[in-house]
Coordinates of C-alpha atoms and ligand atoms in Angstrom, one line a residue:
X10 CA 25.0 8.9 7.1
X11 CA 23.9 6.3 4.5
X12 CA 23.1 7.8 1.1
X13 CA 19.5 6.5 1.2
X14 CA 19.0 8.3 4.6
X15 CA 20.7 11.5 3.3
X16 CA 18.2 11.6 0.3
X17 CA 15.3 11.0 2.6
X18 CA 16.4 13.8 4.8
X19 CA 16.4 16.2 1.8
X20 CA 12.8 15.2 0.8
X21 CA 11.7 15.5 4.5
X22 CA 13.3 19.0 4.7
X23 CA 11.3 20.2 1.6
X24 CA 8.1 18.9 3.3
X25 CA 9.0 20.5 6.6
X26 CA 9.3 23.9 4.8
X27 CA 5.6 23.6 4.0
X28 CA 4.1 21.9 7.1
X29 CA 5.1 20.7 10.6
X30 CA 2.1 18.2 10.6
X31 CA 2.9 15.0 12.4
X32 CA 0.7 12.1 11.2
X33 CA 0.0 9.1 13.4
X34 CA -1.0 6.9 10.5
X35 CA 0.1 6.8 6.8
X36 CA -2.3 5.5 4.2
X37 CA -1.5 4.5 0.7
X38 CA -4.4 4.4 -1.7
X39 CA -4.5 1.8 -4.5
X40 CA -5.8 2.2 -8.1
X41 CA -9.3 3.6 -8.2
X42 CA -9.4 4.0 -4.4
X43 CA -8.3 7.6 -4.3
X44 CA -11.7 8.8 -3.3
X45 CA -10.9 8.3 0.4
X46 CA -8.8 11.4 0.1
X47 CA -12.0 13.4 -0.2
X48 CA -13.1 12.3 3.3
X49 CA -10.1 13.8 5.0
X50 CA -10.5 17.0 7.0
X51 CA -7.6 18.5 5.1
X52 CA -4.8 20.6 6.7
X53 CA -2.4 20.7 3.8
X54 CA -1.5 19.0 0.5
X55 CA 1.9 18.6 -1.2
X56 CA 2.4 17.4 -4.7
X57 CA 5.2 14.9 -5.2
X58 CA 6.7 17.1 -7.8
X59 CA 7.3 19.8 -5.2
X60 CA 9.3 17.5 -3.0
X61 CA 13.0 17.4 -3.5
X62 CA 14.3 14.0 -4.8
X63 CA 10.8 12.6 -5.0
X64 CA 9.7 10.1 -7.7
X65 CA 6.6 11.3 -9.6
X66 CA 3.8 8.8 -10.5
X67 CA 2.5 8.7 -14.1
X68 CA -0.1 5.9 -14.2
X69 CA -3.7 6.8 -15.0
X70 CA -5.9 6.9 -11.9
X71 CA -3.0 8.0 -9.7
X72 CA -2.4 11.7 -9.0
X73 CA 0.8 11.8 -6.9
X74 CA 0.4 13.9 -3.7
X75 CA 0.5 13.7 0.0
X76 CA -2.6 14.9 1.8
X77 CA -2.3 15.8 5.5
X78 CA -5.3 16.0 7.8
X79 CA -7.7 14.3 10.1
X80 CA -9.7 11.1 9.3
X81 CA -11.9 9.4 11.9
X82 CA -10.3 11.6 14.6
X83 CA -6.8 10.6 13.8
X84 CA -4.0 12.6 12.2
X85 CA -3.2 10.9 8.9
X86 CA -1.0 11.4 5.9
X87 CA -2.5 9.9 2.7
X88 CA -0.4 9.1 -0.2
X89 CA -2.7 9.5 -3.1
X90 CA -1.1 8.0 -6.1
X91 CA 1.8 5.7 -5.6
X92 CA 5.0 5.1 -7.4
X93 CA 5.3 1.7 -9.2
X94 CA 8.3 -0.3 -10.2
X95 CA 6.8 -0.8 -13.7
X96 CA 6.9 2.9 -14.4
X97 CA 10.7 2.5 -14.4
X98 CA 11.7 3.6 -10.9
X99 CA 14.2 1.8 -8.8
X100 CA 12.8 -0.1 -5.8
X101 CA 14.5 2.4 -3.5
X102 CA 12.4 5.2 -5.2
X103 CA 9.2 3.1 -5.0
X104 CA 9.5 2.8 -1.2
X105 CA 10.5 6.5 -0.7
X106 CA 6.9 7.8 0.1
X107 CA 6.3 5.1 2.7
X108 CA 9.6 5.8 4.4
X109 CA 8.8 9.5 4.4
X110 CA 5.5 8.8 6.1
X111 CA 7.5 7.0 8.8
X112 CA 10.0 9.8 9.1
X113 CA 7.1 12.3 9.3
X114 CA 6.0 10.6 12.5
X115 CA 3.6 7.9 11.4
X116 CA 3.9 4.7 13.5
X117 CA 1.3 2.8 11.5
X118 CA 0.8 2.4 7.8
X119 CA -2.2 1.1 5.9
X120 CA -1.3 -0.1 2.4
X121 CA -4.2 -0.7 0.0
X122 CA -4.3 -1.9 -3.6
X123 CA -6.3 -3.3 -6.4
X124 CA -5.6 -7.0 -7.0
X125 CA -6.6 -9.9 -9.1
X126 CA -8.3 -12.8 -7.2
X127 CA -6.4 -16.0 -7.4
X128 CA -8.4 -17.7 -4.6
X129 CA -11.4 -19.3 -6.3
X130 CA -13.6 -18.4 -3.3
X131 CA -13.2 -14.7 -4.1
X132 CA -15.2 -12.6 -6.4
X133 CA -14.7 -9.2 -8.0
X134 CA -15.7 -6.5 -5.5
X135 CA -14.5 -8.5 -2.4
X136 CA -12.1 -6.8 0.0
X137 CA -9.2 -9.0 1.3
X138 CA -7.2 -8.3 4.4
X139 CA -3.6 -9.1 3.7
X140 CA -2.3 -11.6 6.3
X141 CA 1.1 -12.3 4.7
X142 CA 2.8 -11.8 1.4
X143 CA 5.1 -13.4 -1.2
X144 CA 7.9 -11.3 -2.6
X145 CA 9.8 -13.8 -4.6
X146 CA 9.1 -12.1 -8.0
X147 CA 10.2 -8.5 -7.3
X148 CA 13.5 -7.0 -6.3
X149 CA 13.9 -6.5 -2.5
X150 CA 13.7 -2.8 -1.7
X151 CA 16.4 -3.1 0.9
X152 CA 19.1 -4.2 -1.6
X153 CA 22.4 -2.3 -1.5
X154 CA 24.0 -0.5 1.5
X155 CA 21.7 -0.8 4.5
X156 CA 20.3 2.5 5.8
X157 CA 21.3 1.7 9.4
X158 CA 19.4 4.8 10.5
X159 CA 16.1 3.1 9.4
X160 CA 16.6 -0.5 10.5
X161 CA 18.7 -3.6 10.5
X162 CA 20.5 -5.4 7.7
X163 CA 18.5 -8.5 8.0
X164 CA 15.1 -7.5 9.2
X165 CA 12.7 -10.2 10.4
X166 CA 9.6 -10.6 8.3
X167 CA 7.7 -13.2 10.4
X168 CA 4.8 -10.9 11.0
X169 CA 4.9 -8.1 8.4
X170 CA 1.2 -7.5 8.9
X171 CA 0.7 -6.6 12.5
X172 CA -1.6 -9.2 14.3
X173 CA -3.3 -6.6 16.4
X174 CA -4.1 -4.4 13.4
X175 CA -5.5 -7.5 11.7
X176 CA -7.8 -8.0 14.6
X177 CA -8.9 -4.3 14.3
X178 CA -9.7 -4.8 10.6
X179 CA -11.8 -7.8 11.5
X180 CA -13.6 -5.7 14.1
X181 CA -14.0 -2.9 11.7
X182 CA -15.6 -5.3 9.2
X183 CA -17.9 -6.6 11.8
X184 CA -18.9 -3.1 12.9
X185 CA -19.7 -2.0 9.4
X186 CA -21.4 -5.3 8.5
X187 CA -19.1 -6.1 5.6
X188 CA -17.7 -9.5 4.9
X189 CA -13.9 -9.4 4.6
X190 CA -11.8 -12.1 3.0
X191 CA -8.2 -12.8 4.3
X192 CA -5.3 -14.0 2.3
X193 CA -1.7 -13.8 1.0
X194 CA -0.9 -11.1 -1.5
X195 CA 1.8 -11.7 -4.1
X196 CA 3.6 -8.8 -5.8
X197 CA 4.8 -9.1 -9.4
X198 CA 6.4 -6.4 -11.4
X199 CA 3.7 -5.9 -14.0
X200 CA 2.8 -4.0 -16.1
X201 CA 1.6 -7.0 -18.0
X202 CA -1.0 -9.0 -16.2
X203 CA -0.1 -12.6 -15.4
X204 CA -0.7 -15.5 -17.7
X205 CA -3.2 -18.4 -16.7
X206 CA -0.1 -20.7 -16.1
X207 CA 1.4 -18.1 -13.8
X208 CA -1.8 -17.8 -11.9
X209 CA -2.0 -21.6 -11.5
X210 CA 1.6 -21.5 -10.2
X211 CA 0.9 -18.7 -7.8
X212 CA -2.2 -20.5 -6.4
X213 CA 0.0 -23.6 -5.8
X214 CA 2.5 -21.6 -3.8
X215 CA -0.1 -20.1 -1.6
X216 CA -1.1 -16.8 -3.1
X217 CA -4.7 -15.6 -2.8
X218 CA -4.4 -12.3 -4.7
X219 CA -1.9 -10.8 -7.2
X220 CA -0.9 -7.2 -7.7
X221 CA 1.9 -4.8 -8.7
X222 CA 2.5 -3.0 -5.4
X223 CA 2.4 -3.1 -1.6
X224 CA 4.9 -5.9 -0.8
X225 CA 8.0 -3.8 -1.2
X226 CA 6.4 -0.9 0.7
X227 CA 5.5 -3.4 3.5
X228 CA 9.0 -4.6 3.6
X229 CA 10.4 -1.1 3.8
X230 CA 7.9 -0.1 6.4
X231 CA 8.6 -3.2 8.5
X232 CA 12.3 -2.6 8.2
X233 CA 11.9 0.8 9.9
X234 CA 9.7 -0.7 12.6
X235 CA 6.3 0.6 11.4
X236 CA 3.2 -1.4 12.1
X237 CA 1.7 -2.5 8.8
X238 CA -1.9 -3.3 7.8
X239 CA -2.9 -4.1 4.2
X240 CA -6.2 -4.4 2.4
X241 CA -6.7 -5.5 -1.3
X242 CA -9.7 -4.7 -3.3
X243 CA -10.3 -7.7 -5.6
X244 CA -11.1 -5.9 -8.8
X245 CA -11.1 -8.9 -11.1
X246 CA -10.5 -12.6 -11.1
X247 CA -6.9 -13.3 -12.1
X248 CA -6.0 -14.4 -15.6
X249 CA -7.4 -17.7 -16.8
X250 CA -10.1 -18.1 -14.1
X251 CA -12.9 -16.6 -16.3
X252 CA -12.8 -16.8 -20.1
X253 CA -12.2 -13.1 -20.7
X254 CA -9.2 -10.8 -21.0
X255 CA -8.1 -8.5 -18.2
X256 CA -7.9 -4.7 -18.5
X257 CA -7.2 -1.6 -16.4
X258 CA -10.6 -0.2 -17.2
X259 CA -12.3 -3.2 -15.4
X260 CA -9.9 -2.7 -12.5
X261 CA -10.9 0.9 -12.1
X262 CA -14.6 0.2 -12.6
X263 CA -14.7 -2.5 -9.9
X264 CA -12.7 -0.3 -7.5
X265 CA -15.2 2.5 -8.2
X266 CA -18.1 0.2 -7.4
X267 CA -16.6 -0.9 -4.1
X268 CA -15.3 2.4 -3.0
X269 CA -18.0 3.3 -0.5
X270 CA -17.7 0.0 1.3
X271 CA -13.8 0.3 1.2
X272 CA -14.0 3.9 2.5
X273 CA -16.4 2.9 5.3
X274 CA -14.2 0.0 6.4
X275 CA -11.0 2.0 6.4
X276 CA -12.7 4.9 8.3
X277 CA -13.9 2.5 11.0
X278 CA -10.5 0.8 11.2
X279 CA -8.7 4.2 11.6
X280 CA -11.2 5.1 14.3
X281 CA -10.6 2.0 16.4
X282 CA -6.9 1.7 16.2
X283 CA -4.8 2.8 19.2
Ligands
HPA315 N1 -3.0 -8.9 -11.7 C1 -2.0 -8.1 -11.2 N2 -2.3 -6.8 -10.7 C2 -3.6 -6.5 -10.7 C3 -4.7 -7.4 -11.1 C4 -4.3 -8.6 -11.6 O1 -5.2 -9.4 -12.0 N3 -5.8 -6.7 -10.9 C5 -5.5 -5.5 -10.4 N4 -4.2 -5.3 -10.2

């Protein structure tokens, strides 16, 4: 057994001591978007600190727990509070929660985040469906010995974000009457925000939104054969676009403003996916 898989099995066993809940869908909530957790008809909740071998998140606005229950008629596990590379964890630890969601039984994961808008057609408060990603600036989470139990050594990444799920997000947006943008998300390590020169470069290489999460989780989920969908909340225009500095308070405030729209869209999406 690969050491990665062995560690995952230990974490899984400590969850299985508490619940035998089998989610269909795993959802990861981004900065300031944790409110969706309140909409769940909750069955059980487990704090990361109670799971053996689990990394514990420390950033403000993230509270670190799995919530199991029903949302829009589907069995879900919500990861409220994610683990970031900038907190000092290894990439393998950063992707542990999403891998656990898969091992618990989820076949689909929805990854959400707060992001800075690089595309000049975007504005703060927009939601962007992720159609593809750029991961050139962060370590690949699959480095090291391959966990063959999870997936192949050289996994294909041609369609990380499942096309059928993308269509469902478009349908959910139409049904709720919300406009949804689409684009390419780029993950950087953070925790410093980008410089204006970096944002100009990222725009030139095809990125529409920048953030500090999601891509590595999408890679790990895709590696193990899960269907992935992603939604970014554009909380601010990226550095240098407006003549003002960036800060985490603004990110949280915008996410808070958009949260009802975000929650409605996600709930409709969860309802209509097969
Ligand atoms: N850059 C990187 N990450 C972010 C941003 C940003 O502008 N906004 C929210 N998360």
